[in-house]
PDB file of C-alpha atoms in Angstrom:
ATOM      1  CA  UNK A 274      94.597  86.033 108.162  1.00 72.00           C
ATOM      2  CA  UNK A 275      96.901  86.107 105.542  1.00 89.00           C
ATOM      3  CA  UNK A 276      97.958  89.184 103.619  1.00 96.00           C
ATOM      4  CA  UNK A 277      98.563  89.437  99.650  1.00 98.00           C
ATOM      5  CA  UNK A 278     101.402  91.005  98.200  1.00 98.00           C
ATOM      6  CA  UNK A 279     104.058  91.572  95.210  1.00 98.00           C
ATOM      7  CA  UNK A 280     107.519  90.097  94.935  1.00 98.00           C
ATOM      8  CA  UNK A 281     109.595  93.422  94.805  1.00 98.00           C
ATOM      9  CA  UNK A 282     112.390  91.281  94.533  1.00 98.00           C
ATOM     10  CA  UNK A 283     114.415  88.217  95.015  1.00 98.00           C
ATOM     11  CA  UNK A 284     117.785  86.607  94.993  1.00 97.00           C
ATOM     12  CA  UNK A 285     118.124  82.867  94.557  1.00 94.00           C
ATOM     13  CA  UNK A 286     121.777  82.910  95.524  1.00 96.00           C
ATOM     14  CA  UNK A 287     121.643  85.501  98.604  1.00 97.00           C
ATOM     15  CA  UNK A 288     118.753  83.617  99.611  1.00 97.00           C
ATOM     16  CA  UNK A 289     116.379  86.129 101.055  1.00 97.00           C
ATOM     17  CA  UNK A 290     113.945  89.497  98.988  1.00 98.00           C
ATOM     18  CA  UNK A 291     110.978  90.752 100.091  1.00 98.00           C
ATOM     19  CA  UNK A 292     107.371  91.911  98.830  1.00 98.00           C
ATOM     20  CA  UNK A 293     105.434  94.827  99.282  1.00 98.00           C
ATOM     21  CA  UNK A 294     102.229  94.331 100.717  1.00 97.00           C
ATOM     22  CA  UNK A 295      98.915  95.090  98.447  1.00 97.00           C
ATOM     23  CA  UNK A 296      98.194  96.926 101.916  1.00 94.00           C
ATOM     24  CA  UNK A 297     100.993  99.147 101.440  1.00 94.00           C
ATOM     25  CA  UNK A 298     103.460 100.016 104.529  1.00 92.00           C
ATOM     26  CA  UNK A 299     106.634  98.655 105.144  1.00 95.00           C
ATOM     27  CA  UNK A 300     108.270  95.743 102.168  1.00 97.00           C
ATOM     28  CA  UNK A 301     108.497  92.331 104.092  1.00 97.00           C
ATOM     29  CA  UNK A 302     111.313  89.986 104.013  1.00 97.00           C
ATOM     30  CA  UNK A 303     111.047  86.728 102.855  1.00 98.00           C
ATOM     31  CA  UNK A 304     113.887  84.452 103.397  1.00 97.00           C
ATOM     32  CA  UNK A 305     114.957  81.212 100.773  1.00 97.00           C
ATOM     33  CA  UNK A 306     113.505  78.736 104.109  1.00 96.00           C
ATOM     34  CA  UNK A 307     110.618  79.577 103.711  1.00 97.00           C
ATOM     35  CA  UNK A 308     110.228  79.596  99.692  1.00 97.00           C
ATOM     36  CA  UNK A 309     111.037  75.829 100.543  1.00 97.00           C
ATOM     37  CA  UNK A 310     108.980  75.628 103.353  1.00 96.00           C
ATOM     38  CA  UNK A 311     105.361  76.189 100.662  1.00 96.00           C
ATOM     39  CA  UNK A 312     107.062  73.703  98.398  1.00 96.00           C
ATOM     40  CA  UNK A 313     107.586  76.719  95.947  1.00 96.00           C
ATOM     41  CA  UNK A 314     110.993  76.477  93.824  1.00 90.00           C
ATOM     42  CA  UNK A 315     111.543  80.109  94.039  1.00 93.00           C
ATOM     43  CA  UNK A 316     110.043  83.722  93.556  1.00 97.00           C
ATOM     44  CA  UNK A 317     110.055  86.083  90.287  1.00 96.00           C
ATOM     45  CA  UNK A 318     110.402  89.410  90.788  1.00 97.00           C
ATOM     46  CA  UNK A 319     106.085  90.543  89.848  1.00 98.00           C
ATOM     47  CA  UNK A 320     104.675  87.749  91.320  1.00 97.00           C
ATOM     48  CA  UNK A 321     101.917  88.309  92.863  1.00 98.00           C
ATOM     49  CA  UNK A 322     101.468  86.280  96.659  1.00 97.00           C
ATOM     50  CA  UNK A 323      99.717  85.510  99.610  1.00 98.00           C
ATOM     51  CA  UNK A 324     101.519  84.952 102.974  1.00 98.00           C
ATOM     52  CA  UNK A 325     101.256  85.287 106.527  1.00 97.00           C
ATOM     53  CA  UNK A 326     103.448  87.357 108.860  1.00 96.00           C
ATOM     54  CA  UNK A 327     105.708  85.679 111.384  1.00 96.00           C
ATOM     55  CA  UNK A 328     107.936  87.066 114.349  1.00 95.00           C
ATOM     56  CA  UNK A 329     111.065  85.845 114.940  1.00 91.00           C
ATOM     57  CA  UNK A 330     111.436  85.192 118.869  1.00 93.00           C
ATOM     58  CA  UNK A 331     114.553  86.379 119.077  1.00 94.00           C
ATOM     59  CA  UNK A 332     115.547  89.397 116.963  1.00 93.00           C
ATOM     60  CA  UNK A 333     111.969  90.370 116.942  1.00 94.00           C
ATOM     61  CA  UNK A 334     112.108  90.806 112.973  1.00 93.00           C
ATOM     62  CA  UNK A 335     109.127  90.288 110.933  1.00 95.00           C
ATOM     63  CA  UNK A 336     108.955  88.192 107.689  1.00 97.00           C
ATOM     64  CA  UNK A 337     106.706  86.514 105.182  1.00 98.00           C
ATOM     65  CA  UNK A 338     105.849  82.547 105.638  1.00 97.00           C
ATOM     66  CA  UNK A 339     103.051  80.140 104.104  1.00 97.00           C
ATOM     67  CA  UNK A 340     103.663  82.000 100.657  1.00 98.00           C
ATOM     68  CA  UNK A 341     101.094  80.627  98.447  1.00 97.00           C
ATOM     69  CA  UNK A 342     100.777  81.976  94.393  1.00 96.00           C
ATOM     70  CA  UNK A 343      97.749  83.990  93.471  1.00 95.00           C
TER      71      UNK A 343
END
């Protein structure tokens, strides 16, 4: 189920931001991989999203993946 969502804010050349989930709760990171990953060239800060949550395995950290523009 994918969640919708804001770009709060993002940096091309640190590679990572997050957004801030239309659900409210915690912002969610969203790293430059995976702005590649859904063929996207990059974020502006406003935009408005939809993505999925993933866990990483090992540091148990959450972030955003399958970003798609609304």
């Amino acid at each position: 189920m994918a969640d919708t969502g804001t770009v709060k804010w993002f940096n091309e050349q640190k590679g990572y931001g997050f957004i801030q989930p239309d659900s409210g709760g915690k912002d969610v990171f969203v790293h430059i991989s995976a702005v590649q990953r859904s063929g996207l060239q990059g974020l502006r800060d406003g935009e408005k999203l939809s993505f999925e949550l993933q866990t990483d395995q090992r540091s148990g950290k959450t972030s955003a993946v399958n970003l798609r523009p609304l």
